[in-house]
Coordinates of C-alpha atoms in Angstrom, one line a residue:
Chain A
X277 CA -29.6 36.7 46.3
X278 CA -27.3 35.7 49.1
X279 CA -24.9 32.8 48.4
X280 CA -23.9 30.2 51.0
X281 CA -20.2 30.8 52.0
X282 CA -19.2 27.3 51.3
X283 CA -20.6 27.5 47.8
X284 CA -19.0 30.9 47.2
X285 CA -15.6 29.4 48.1
X286 CA -16.2 26.4 45.8
X287 CA -17.1 28.7 42.8
X288 CA -13.9 30.7 43.3
X289 CA -11.7 27.6 43.6
X290 CA -9.8 25.9 40.8
X291 CA -12.8 24.1 39.2
X292 CA -13.6 23.7 35.5
X293 CA -15.9 26.5 34.5
X294 CA -18.3 26.3 31.5
X295 CA -20.7 28.9 30.3
X296 CA -23.9 28.1 28.3
X297 CA -25.7 30.8 26.3
X298 CA -28.2 30.9 23.4
X299 CA -28.6 33.1 20.3
X300 CA -31.8 34.6 18.9
X301 CA -32.4 31.6 16.7
X302 CA -32.3 29.2 19.7
X303 CA -28.9 27.8 19.0
X304 CA -26.9 27.2 22.2
X305 CA -23.2 28.1 22.6
X306 CA -20.5 26.9 24.9
X307 CA -17.5 28.7 26.4
X308 CA -14.9 28.1 29.1
X309 CA -14.4 30.5 31.9
X310 CA -10.9 31.2 33.2
X311 CA -11.4 32.4 36.8
X312 CA -14.4 33.4 38.8
X313 CA -15.2 35.4 41.9
X314 CA -18.5 35.8 43.8
X315 CA -19.8 38.3 46.3
X316 CA -21.7 36.0 48.7
X317 CA -23.8 38.9 50.1
X318 CA -25.2 40.1 46.7
X319 CA -24.8 36.8 44.8
X320 CA -23.1 38.6 41.9
X321 CA -20.8 36.2 40.1
X322 CA -18.0 37.4 37.7
X323 CA -16.3 35.0 35.3
X324 CA -13.3 35.9 33.1
X325 CA -13.6 34.7 29.5
X326 CA -11.5 35.0 26.4
X327 CA -13.5 36.9 23.8
X328 CA -10.9 35.8 21.2
X329 CA -11.6 32.1 21.9
X330 CA -15.3 32.2 22.7
X331 CA -16.8 35.1 20.5
X332 CA -20.2 33.4 20.2
X333 CA -20.6 33.3 24.0
X334 CA -19.7 36.9 24.3
X335 CA -22.1 37.9 21.5
X336 CA -25.0 35.9 23.1
X337 CA -24.5 37.5 26.5
X338 CA -24.4 41.0 24.9
X339 CA -27.6 40.2 22.9
X340 CA -29.9 38.6 25.5
X341 CA -27.9 38.1 28.7
X342 CA -29.3 34.6 29.5
X343 CA -26.5 32.4 30.9
X344 CA -25.8 29.3 32.8
X345 CA -22.4 28.6 34.4
X346 CA -21.3 25.2 35.5
X347 CA -18.5 24.6 38.0
X348 CA -17.1 21.1 38.2
X349 CA -14.3 19.9 40.5
X350 CA -12.1 17.6 38.4
X351 CA -11.1 15.0 41.0
X352 CA -14.6 14.1 42.3
X353 CA -17.0 15.5 39.7
X354 CA -18.8 17.7 42.4
X355 CA -20.7 20.1 40.1
X356 CA -22.9 23.1 40.6
X357 CA -24.7 25.2 38.0
X358 CA -25.9 28.7 38.4
X359 CA -28.2 30.7 36.1
X360 CA -29.2 34.3 35.7
X361 CA -29.1 37.3 33.3
X362 CA -25.6 38.4 32.6
X363 CA -23.8 41.3 31.0
X364 CA -20.3 41.8 29.6
X365 CA -18.0 44.3 31.5
X366 CA -14.4 45.2 31.0
X367 CA -12.0 43.4 33.3
X368 CA -10.2 45.3 36.0
X369 CA -6.6 44.6 37.1
X370 CA -7.9 42.4 39.9
X371 CA -9.9 40.2 37.4
X372 CA -6.8 39.8 35.3
X373 CA -4.7 38.8 38.3
X374 CA -7.5 36.4 39.4
X375 CA -7.5 34.8 35.9
X376 CA -3.8 34.3 35.8
X377 CA -3.9 32.7 39.2
X378 CA -6.8 30.5 38.2
X379 CA -5.0 29.3 35.0
X380 CA -2.0 28.4 37.1
X381 CA -3.9 26.6 39.8
X382 CA -6.2 24.6 37.6
X383 CA -3.2 23.6 35.5
X384 CA -1.6 22.1 38.6
X385 CA -4.8 20.3 39.6
X386 CA -5.2 18.8 36.1
X387 CA -1.6 17.8 35.9
X388 CA -1.9 16.0 39.2
X389 CA -4.7 14.0 37.6
X390 CA -2.4 12.9 34.9
X391 CA -3.3 15.3 32.1
X392 CA -0.4 17.0 30.2
X393 CA 0.4 20.6 29.9
X394 CA 0.2 20.6 26.2
X395 CA -3.4 19.3 26.3
X396 CA -4.5 21.8 29.0
X397 CA -3.0 24.8 27.2
X398 CA -5.7 24.5 24.5
X399 CA -8.5 25.1 27.0
X400 CA -7.1 27.9 29.1
X401 CA -6.4 31.4 27.7
X402 CA -7.4 34.9 28.7
X403 CA -6.4 36.5 25.4
X404 CA -8.7 39.5 24.9
X405 CA -10.4 39.0 28.2
X406 CA -13.9 40.1 29.2
X407 CA -15.9 39.6 32.4
X408 CA -19.3 38.0 32.4
X409 CA -21.1 39.6 35.3
X410 CA -24.1 37.5 36.4
X411 CA -26.4 38.2 39.4
X412 CA -27.2 34.6 40.4
X413 CA -30.9 33.8 40.2
X414 CA -30.8 30.0 40.8
X415 CA -28.3 27.3 41.9
X416 CA -28.6 23.6 41.0
X417 CA -26.6 20.5 42.0
X418 CA -25.2 19.0 38.9
X419 CA -23.0 16.2 40.4
X420 CA -23.7 12.9 38.5
X421 CA -26.2 10.9 40.5
X422 CA -29.9 11.0 41.5
X423 CA -29.7 14.6 42.8
X424 CA -28.4 15.9 39.5
X425 CA -30.4 18.9 38.3
X426 CA -32.0 19.6 41.7
X427 CA -32.6 23.3 42.5
X428 CA -31.0 24.1 45.8
X429 CA -31.4 27.9 45.9
X430 CA -33.3 30.6 44.0
X431 CA -33.9 34.3 44.2
X432 CA -37.3 35.4 45.4
X433 CA -39.8 36.2 42.6
X434 CA -40.0 40.0 42.2
Chain B
X144 CA -13.6 20.6 6.1
X145 CA -13.5 18.7 9.4
X146 CA -15.4 15.3 9.3
X147 CA -16.6 13.3 12.3
X148 CA -14.3 10.4 11.2
X149 CA -11.3 12.7 11.7
X150 CA -12.3 13.2 15.3
X151 CA -12.0 9.6 16.6
X152 CA -9.7 10.7 19.4
X153 CA -12.5 12.9 20.7
X154 CA -14.8 9.9 21.3
X155 CA -12.4 8.0 23.6
X156 CA -14.4 8.9 26.7
X157 CA -11.3 10.1 28.4
X158 CA -11.8 13.9 28.5
X159 CA -15.5 14.7 29.4
X160 CA -17.6 16.2 26.7
X161 CA -20.2 19.0 27.4
X162 CA -23.6 19.6 26.0
X163 CA -25.4 23.0 26.0
X164 CA -29.2 23.2 25.4
X165 CA -31.8 25.9 25.8
X166 CA -35.4 25.8 26.8
X167 CA -38.3 27.4 25.0
X168 CA -37.7 30.7 26.8
X169 CA -34.0 30.7 25.8
X170 CA -32.6 29.8 29.2
X171 CA -29.5 27.7 28.6
X172 CA -28.4 24.6 30.4
X173 CA -25.0 22.8 30.6
X174 CA -24.4 19.1 31.3
X175 CA -21.3 17.0 31.3
X176 CA -21.6 13.8 29.2
X177 CA -20.2 10.4 30.2
X178 CA -20.1 9.3 26.6
X179 CA -20.4 10.7 23.1
X180 CA -20.5 8.1 20.3
X181 CA -20.0 8.7 16.6
X182 CA -22.9 6.9 14.9
X183 CA -21.9 7.7 11.3
X184 CA -20.5 10.6 9.4
X185 CA -23.4 12.9 10.2
X186 CA -24.8 11.7 13.5
X187 CA -23.6 11.3 17.1
X188 CA -25.3 9.6 20.1
X189 CA -25.3 11.1 23.6
X190 CA -26.0 8.9 26.6
X191 CA -29.1 10.0 28.4
X192 CA -28.6 9.3 32.1
X193 CA -29.0 12.1 34.5
X194 CA -29.4 15.2 32.5
X195 CA -33.2 15.5 32.7
X196 CA -33.1 19.2 32.0
X197 CA -31.3 18.5 28.8
X198 CA -34.0 16.0 27.9
X199 CA -36.7 18.5 28.6
X200 CA -34.9 21.3 26.7
X201 CA -34.4 19.3 23.5
X202 CA -38.0 18.5 23.3
X203 CA -38.8 22.2 23.4
X204 CA -35.8 23.3 21.3
X205 CA -34.0 20.5 19.3
X206 CA -30.8 22.6 18.8
X207 CA -27.8 21.9 21.0
X208 CA -24.1 22.5 21.1
X209 CA -21.6 19.8 22.1
X210 CA -18.0 20.5 23.0
X211 CA -15.7 17.6 22.4
X212 CA -11.9 17.3 23.1
X213 CA -9.2 15.4 21.3
X214 CA -7.9 13.1 24.0
X215 CA -4.5 13.1 22.4
X216 CA -3.8 16.8 21.8
X217 CA -6.4 18.6 23.9
X218 CA -7.8 20.4 20.9
X219 CA -11.5 21.4 21.2
X220 CA -14.3 21.1 18.7
X221 CA -17.8 22.6 18.9
X222 CA -20.5 20.6 17.2
X223 CA -23.8 22.4 16.3
X224 CA -26.4 19.5 16.5
X225 CA -30.1 18.9 16.2
X226 CA -32.0 16.2 18.1
X227 CA -33.4 13.4 15.9
X228 CA -34.7 10.7 18.2
X229 CA -34.2 8.7 21.4
X230 CA -33.3 5.0 21.0
X231 CA -33.9 2.5 23.8
X232 CA -32.9 -0.6 21.8
X233 CA -30.6 -1.5 18.9
X234 CA -26.8 -1.7 18.4
X235 CA -26.0 1.9 19.3
X236 CA -28.0 1.7 22.6
X237 CA -26.4 -1.7 23.5
X238 CA -22.9 -0.4 22.7
X239 CA -23.2 2.7 24.9
X240 CA -25.0 0.7 27.7
X241 CA -22.2 -2.0 27.7
X242 CA -19.5 0.7 27.9
X243 CA -21.2 2.6 30.7
X244 CA -21.9 -0.5 32.8
X245 CA -18.3 -1.7 32.3
X246 CA -16.8 1.6 33.3
X247 CA -19.1 1.9 36.3
X248 CA -18.3 -1.6 37.6
X249 CA -14.6 -0.9 37.3
X250 CA -15.1 2.3 39.4
X251 CA -17.1 0.5 42.0
X252 CA -20.2 2.3 41.0
X253 CA -22.2 -0.5 39.4
X254 CA -25.9 0.2 39.2
X255 CA -25.5 4.0 39.7
X256 CA -25.2 4.8 36.0
X257 CA -28.5 3.6 34.6
X258 CA -29.0 4.3 30.9
X259 CA -32.5 5.3 29.9
X260 CA -31.7 5.7 26.2
X261 CA -29.3 7.2 23.7
X262 CA -30.2 10.4 22.0
X263 CA -29.3 10.6 18.4
X264 CA -28.3 14.0 17.0
X265 CA -27.7 15.3 13.5
X266 CA -24.4 17.2 13.3
X267 CA -24.9 20.4 11.3
X268 CA -21.6 22.0 11.8
X269 CA -18.1 21.3 13.2
X270 CA -15.9 24.2 14.4
X271 CA -12.3 23.9 15.6
X272 CA -12.0 26.1 18.6
X273 CA -9.1 28.6 18.3
X274 CA -6.3 27.9 20.7
X275 CA -3.4 30.0 22.1
X276 CA -1.4 26.7 22.5
X277 CA 1.2 25.7 20.0
X278 CA -0.3 24.0 17.0
X279 CA -0.1 20.3 17.2
X280 CA 0.2 17.8 14.3
X281 CA -3.1 17.4 12.6
X282 CA -5.1 14.1 12.2
X283 CA -4.2 13.7 8.5
X284 CA -0.5 14.3 9.1
X285 CA -0.4 11.8 12.0
X286 CA -2.1 9.2 9.9
X287 CA 0.3 9.7 7.0
X288 CA 3.3 9.4 9.4
X289 CA 2.0 6.2 10.9
X290 CA 1.4 4.7 7.5
X291 CA 5.0 5.3 6.6
X292 CA 6.2 3.8 9.9
X293 CA 4.0 0.7 9.2
X294 CA 5.5 0.3 5.7
X295 CA 9.0 0.3 7.2
X296 CA 8.2 -2.3 9.8
X297 CA 6.4 -4.5 7.3
X298 CA 9.4 -4.3 5.0
X299 CA 11.7 -5.5 7.9
X300 CA 9.4 -8.4 8.7
X301 CA 8.8 -9.5 5.2
X302 CA 12.5 -9.9 4.6
X303 CA 12.9 -12.6 7.2
X304 CA 12.2 -16.3 6.7
X305 CA 12.4 -18.0 10.1
X306 CA 10.1 -17.3 13.0
X307 CA 12.8 -16.2 15.3
X308 CA 14.0 -13.5 12.9
X309 CA 10.4 -12.5 12.0
X310 CA 9.4 -11.9 15.6
X311 CA 12.7 -10.0 16.3
X312 CA 12.2 -7.8 13.2
X313 CA 8.7 -7.0 14.3
X314 CA 9.7 -5.9 17.8
X315 CA 12.9 -4.1 16.6
X316 CA 10.8 -2.2 13.9
X317 CA 8.1 -1.2 16.4
X318 CA 10.7 0.0 18.8
X319 CA 12.6 2.0 16.2
X320 CA 9.8 3.5 14.1
X321 CA 6.8 3.5 16.5
X322 CA 8.9 4.3 19.6
X323 CA 7.2 1.5 21.7
X324 CA 9.3 0.5 24.6
X325 CA 7.3 -2.3 26.3
X326 CA 6.0 -5.1 24.1
X327 CA 5.1 -8.8 24.2
X328 CA 4.5 -11.2 21.4
X329 CA 2.2 -14.1 22.5
X330 CA 1.5 -17.3 20.6
X331 CA -2.0 -18.8 20.9
X332 CA -2.3 -22.3 22.2
X333 CA -5.8 -23.4 21.5
X334 CA -5.3 -26.9 23.1
X335 CA -4.2 -25.6 26.5
X336 CA -6.3 -22.4 26.1
X337 CA -3.4 -20.0 26.9
X338 CA -1.4 -17.3 25.2
X339 CA 2.3 -18.0 25.6
X340 CA 5.0 -15.2 25.6
X341 CA 7.4 -16.0 22.8
X342 CA 9.2 -12.7 22.5
X343 CA 9.3 -9.4 24.5
X344 CA 11.0 -6.0 24.8
X345 CA 11.5 -3.6 27.6
X346 CA 11.0 -5.7 30.7
X347 CA 13.4 -6.7 33.4
X348 CA 12.7 -10.3 32.7
X349 CA 11.8 -11.5 29.2
X350 CA 9.0 -13.7 30.5
X351 CA 9.6 -16.2 27.6
X352 CA 7.3 -19.1 28.2
X353 CA 4.9 -17.3 30.6
X354 CA 1.3 -17.9 30.0
X355 CA -1.9 -15.7 30.0
X356 CA -5.0 -17.9 30.4
X357 CA -7.9 -17.4 27.9
X358 CA -10.4 -14.9 29.3
X359 CA -7.8 -13.0 31.3
X360 CA -7.0 -9.4 30.2
X361 CA -6.8 -7.3 27.1
X362 CA -4.4 -9.7 25.2
X363 CA -6.8 -12.6 25.7
X364 CA -9.8 -10.5 24.7
X365 CA -8.0 -9.4 21.5
X366 CA -7.4 -13.1 20.6
X367 CA -10.8 -14.4 21.4
X368 CA -12.7 -11.5 19.7
X369 CA -10.2 -11.2 16.8
X370 CA -10.1 -7.4 17.1
X371 CA -7.8 -4.7 18.5
X372 CA -8.4 -3.8 22.2
X373 CA -7.1 -0.4 23.2
X374 CA -7.2 1.1 26.7
X375 CA -6.2 4.7 26.9
X376 CA -6.4 5.5 30.6
X377 CA -5.9 2.6 33.1
X378 CA -6.3 4.9 36.1
X379 CA -10.0 4.5 35.5
X380 CA -10.0 0.9 34.5
X381 CA -9.0 -2.2 36.4
X382 CA -5.6 -3.4 35.2
X383 CA -5.6 -6.9 33.8
X384 CA -4.3 -9.3 36.5
X385 CA -2.5 -11.9 34.5
X386 CA 0.8 -11.0 35.9
X387 CA 2.0 -13.5 38.4
X388 CA 4.6 -11.8 40.5
X389 CA 7.4 -14.1 40.6
X390 CA 11.0 -14.8 41.3
X391 CA 13.0 -17.8 40.2
X392 CA 12.1 -19.6 43.4
X393 CA 8.4 -19.1 42.8
X394 CA 8.8 -20.3 39.3
X395 CA 10.3 -23.6 40.6
X396 CA 7.4 -24.0 43.0
X397 CA 4.5 -23.0 40.7
X398 CA 6.0 -24.2 37.4
X399 CA 4.6 -20.9 36.0
X400 CA 6.8 -18.1 34.6
X401 CA 5.8 -14.6 35.5
X402 CA 4.1 -12.6 32.7
X403 CA 6.1 -9.4 32.2
X404 CA 4.1 -6.3 33.1
X405 CA 4.3 -2.7 34.1
X406 CA 2.7 -2.1 37.5
X407 CA 2.0 1.6 36.6
X408 CA 0.9 1.1 33.1
X409 CA -1.6 3.6 31.9
X410 CA -2.2 2.7 28.2
X411 CA -2.4 -0.8 26.6
X412 CA -3.1 -2.1 23.2
X413 CA -3.5 -5.7 22.1
X414 CA -3.6 -6.6 18.4
X415 CA -4.6 -10.0 17.2
X416 CA -2.1 -11.6 14.7
X417 CA -4.6 -12.8 12.1
X418 CA -3.8 -14.8 9.0
X419 CA -6.4 -16.5 6.8
X420 CA -9.0 -15.9 9.5
X421 CA -6.9 -17.7 12.2
X422 CA -5.5 -16.0 15.3
X423 CA -1.8 -17.0 15.5
X424 CA -1.2 -14.9 18.6
X425 CA -1.3 -11.4 19.9
X426 CA 1.0 -8.3 19.8
X427 CA 0.7 -6.4 23.1
X428 CA 2.2 -3.0 24.0
X429 CA 1.9 -0.8 27.0
X430 CA 3.1 2.6 28.3
X431 CA 3.2 4.7 31.4
X432 CA 1.7 7.6 29.4
X433 CA -2.0 8.1 29.1
X434 CA -3.3 7.9 25.5
X435 CA -0.1 6.5 24.3
X436 CA -1.8 4.6 21.5
X437 CA -3.9 6.6 19.0
X438 CA -6.5 5.5 16.5
X439 CA -3.7 6.1 13.9
X440 CA -1.5 3.6 15.8
X441 CA -4.4 1.1 15.8
X442 CA -4.8 1.3 12.0
X443 CA -1.0 1.0 11.4
X444 CA -0.6 -1.9 13.9
X445 CA -3.4 -3.7 12.1
X446 CA -1.2 -3.8 9.0
X447 CA 2.0 -4.8 10.9
X448 CA 0.1 -7.5 12.8
X449 CA -1.2 -9.1 9.6
X450 CA 2.3 -9.2 8.1
X451 CA 3.7 -10.8 11.3
X452 CA 0.9 -13.4 11.2
X453 CA 1.4 -14.2 7.5
X454 CA 5.2 -14.4 7.7
X455 CA 4.9 -16.5 10.8
X456 CA 2.4 -19.0 9.3
X457 CA 4.4 -19.3 6.1
X458 CA 7.6 -20.0 8.1
X459 CA 5.8 -22.7 10.0
X460 CA 4.7 -24.3 6.8
X461 CA 8.0 -24.0 5.1
X462 CA 9.8 -25.5 8.1
X463 CA 7.9 -28.8 7.6
X464 CA 9.3 -29.3 4.1
X465 CA 12.7 -30.7 5.0
X466 CA 12.2 -34.5 4.5
X467 CA 15.8 -35.4 4.5
X468 CA 16.7 -37.3 7.7
X469 CA 20.2 -36.3 8.8
X470 CA 22.9 -38.8 9.1
X471 CA 23.5 -40.0 12.6
X472 CA 26.7 -38.7 13.9
X473 CA 27.9 -40.1 17.2
X474 CA 29.6 -37.6 19.4
X475 CA 31.3 -37.7 22.8
X476 CA 30.5 -35.2 25.5
X477 CA 33.0 -32.4 25.7
X478 CA 33.3 -32.7 29.4
X479 CA 32.8 -35.2 32.2
X480 CA 30.2 -32.9 33.7
X481 CA 26.7 -34.3 34.3
X482 CA 23.5 -32.5 34.8
X483 CA 20.3 -33.7 36.4
X484 CA 17.1 -33.6 34.3
X485 CA 13.8 -34.2 36.2
X486 CA 10.7 -34.8 34.1
X487 CA 7.2 -34.7 35.7
X488 CA 4.8 -36.7 33.6
X489 CA 1.7 -35.1 35.2
X490 CA 2.2 -31.8 33.3
X491 CA 5.3 -32.6 31.2
X492 CA 7.3 -30.1 33.2
X493 CA 11.1 -30.3 33.0
X494 CA 13.6 -29.2 35.7
X495 CA 17.4 -29.0 35.0
X496 CA 19.5 -29.1 38.1
X497 CA 16.3 -28.3 40.1
X498 CA 15.6 -25.2 38.1
X499 CA 12.2 -25.1 36.3
X500 CA 12.6 -24.9 32.5
X501 CA 9.3 -25.5 30.7
X502 CA 6.2 -27.7 30.6
X503 CA 3.7 -29.0 28.1
X504 CA 4.6 -29.8 24.5
X505 CA 8.0 -28.0 24.7
X506 CA 8.7 -30.1 27.8
X507 CA 8.0 -33.3 25.9
X508 CA 10.2 -32.2 23.1
X509 CA 13.1 -31.5 25.4
X510 CA 12.8 -35.0 26.9
X511 CA 12.5 -36.6 23.5
X512 CA 15.8 -34.9 22.4
X513 CA 17.6 -35.8 25.6
X514 CA 16.6 -39.5 25.4
X515 CA 17.6 -39.6 21.7
X516 CA 21.0 -38.0 22.5
X517 CA 21.9 -40.9 24.8
X518 CA 22.2 -43.0 21.6
X519 CA 24.5 -40.3 20.2
X520 CA 21.8 -38.4 18.1
X521 CA 22.2 -34.7 17.8
X522 CA 20.4 -33.7 14.6
X523 CA 16.6 -33.8 14.1
X524 CA 14.1 -32.8 11.5
X525 CA 10.6 -31.3 12.1
X526 CA 9.2 -34.2 10.0
X527 CA 10.5 -36.9 12.4
X528 CA 9.3 -35.0 15.4
X529 CA 5.8 -34.8 13.9
X530 CA 5.9 -38.5 13.1
X531 CA 7.0 -39.5 16.6
X532 CA 4.3 -41.3 18.6
X533 CA 6.0 -40.7 21.9
X534 CA 5.8 -36.9 21.5
X535 CA 2.0 -37.0 21.4
X536 CA 2.0 -33.7 19.5
X537 CA -1.4 -32.1 19.4
X538 CA -3.4 -32.3 16.2
X539 CA -2.6 -28.7 15.3
X540 CA 0.7 -29.6 13.6
X541 CA 1.7 -26.4 12.0
X542 CA 3.0 -24.7 15.1
X543 CA 5.9 -27.1 15.9
X544 CA 8.4 -24.5 14.8
X545 CA 6.9 -22.0 17.3
X546 CA 7.2 -24.5 20.1
X547 CA 10.8 -25.3 19.2
X548 CA 11.5 -21.6 19.2
X549 CA 10.0 -21.3 22.6
X550 CA 12.0 -24.2 23.9
X551 CA 15.2 -22.8 22.3
X552 CA 14.7 -19.3 23.9
X553 CA 13.8 -20.7 27.3
X554 CA 17.0 -22.9 27.4
X555 CA 19.1 -19.9 26.4
X556 CA 17.5 -17.7 29.0
X557 CA 18.1 -20.3 31.8
X558 CA 21.7 -20.7 30.6
X559 CA 21.0 -24.4 30.4
X560 CA 23.7 -27.0 29.7
X561 CA 21.5 -28.1 26.8
X562 CA 20.8 -25.8 23.9
X563 CA 18.9 -26.1 20.6
X564 CA 20.4 -24.7 17.5
X565 CA 18.5 -24.2 14.2
X566 CA 20.7 -26.0 11.7
X567 CA 18.6 -25.4 8.6
X568 CA 15.1 -25.1 7.4
X569 CA 13.0 -27.6 9.5
X570 CA 16.1 -28.9 11.3
X571 CA 17.5 -28.6 14.8
X572 CA 20.7 -29.7 16.4
X573 CA 21.2 -30.4 20.1
X574 CA 24.3 -28.9 21.9
X575 CA 25.3 -30.3 25.3
X576 CA 27.7 -29.2 27.9
X577 CA 27.9 -32.4 29.9
X578 CA 25.8 -35.6 30.0
X579 CA 22.2 -35.5 31.1
X580 CA 21.0 -37.8 33.9
X581 CA 17.3 -38.3 33.4
X582 CA 14.8 -38.9 36.2
X583 CA 11.1 -39.5 35.5
X584 CA 8.6 -38.7 38.1
X585 CA 5.3 -40.4 37.2
X586 CA 3.1 -39.8 40.2

């Protein structure tokens, strides 16, 4: 599915990235992404994740692929959520570079908001990295307010 | 094993929490939470405002995951939870509602955050998320360290007998062992409905004698509610506006001393000084750092504050025990110098050489001393001050020593030609550099 250019830029910018998955027993899991890129033509999203820090998330994606990823801009809470069926792939050199740059950029953003480096360091690692590749099927606004949860784009039913 | 009670710093509402749910078909959903509240050792409450998908999902599949963050260290914890019920009334609901409304109003977003209910979840498992960051001091360790600090400060305070030394020991101890740099000690005046600064640390001006009206700011709330008020991130919350920006000239015009304050303060804590169920005053501390005061600080300060209050109350009571009236010693002034004292009856304010000194009961005390000294008196006992009809002392008689301390400190700070010296338990001596010329303004 094609992704709006503006949204594609937002998803790749220094925003807080959270992945939601679910195991076979119906227990959800949470993980933090450390860098994302999206091909706006194909709508394929790739998020770098530490399999060392978030093993449950990686296991769930491997098992059933169902994933939701939320992108929230820290200074104004503008938030989008995308959903689809994901798979785990090995990161290429570009993904690792992207992740390093993301960790650096989001650290600056959060420090400007008054958080301290020693706090932020707990959230951002790409130790034992993997890439969650997710062809986007639907996009939702998640910014707090009356529009939260509204579907703004979805892939055609096949 | 990690308990919910150990994770108090995760429930400060400073760093957003996250909830993950899944629908009947296994499709996950993520929502940020404005507030997670610890209900008891096994339950948490999540505010149900916008996340309708979360509400739909938990009715299909009651299992959820919640990610919470220690506001102090940044450490993350994943809670595996199961939905129990939605509450639309009761103390937990009211508590969350009040917090959300207050935060929204302070952010200029009143009315936007409507609370439909609070969802109660049973916590099945708590997992500490591995971190590549350097290990930080654990909760149990922080608590033990603060307890030791509190013991040291309590020891310093308990060794002192007069109010002056008690308050100084408290501030010195908190500075040395707790590392606090900016503090006020305020005495409660229930008659005039104000808190008066009686000692301070870390400000450009001491602010001795400055007043915070009841109902204004965190210190006042701590006094009226008799509980600790802690604010961890003032960038999100309106700063209390008691501070009257002031120079000496303003002081002379307004007859109000500026309350010391930090314009860029980020964290504040106000601790009521409680003894025998009565609030003697408030200990207030602030910092430019976010989250400067932890729940461990709160517990430790509770102990220190009670020792301050008990020692303070005891010192007041002991000071009233000196019944011996000192012999009248007539003295001549050491110099020919005179100084002008103006007394305004309307608010009992006193100016010396046109500089504002003090008002209220301490103002009346000062005039009482200066009038008596014209007959050669220099030494006074608390007992005779209490008995004096002209002083019109309020019915709350056991804080005379505090008012004398306030007057003494204010005279010292103004480098006044008249000084008060404590000459023994329940006794004071007046020292003069020159002769006072008194003017009474009655209109």
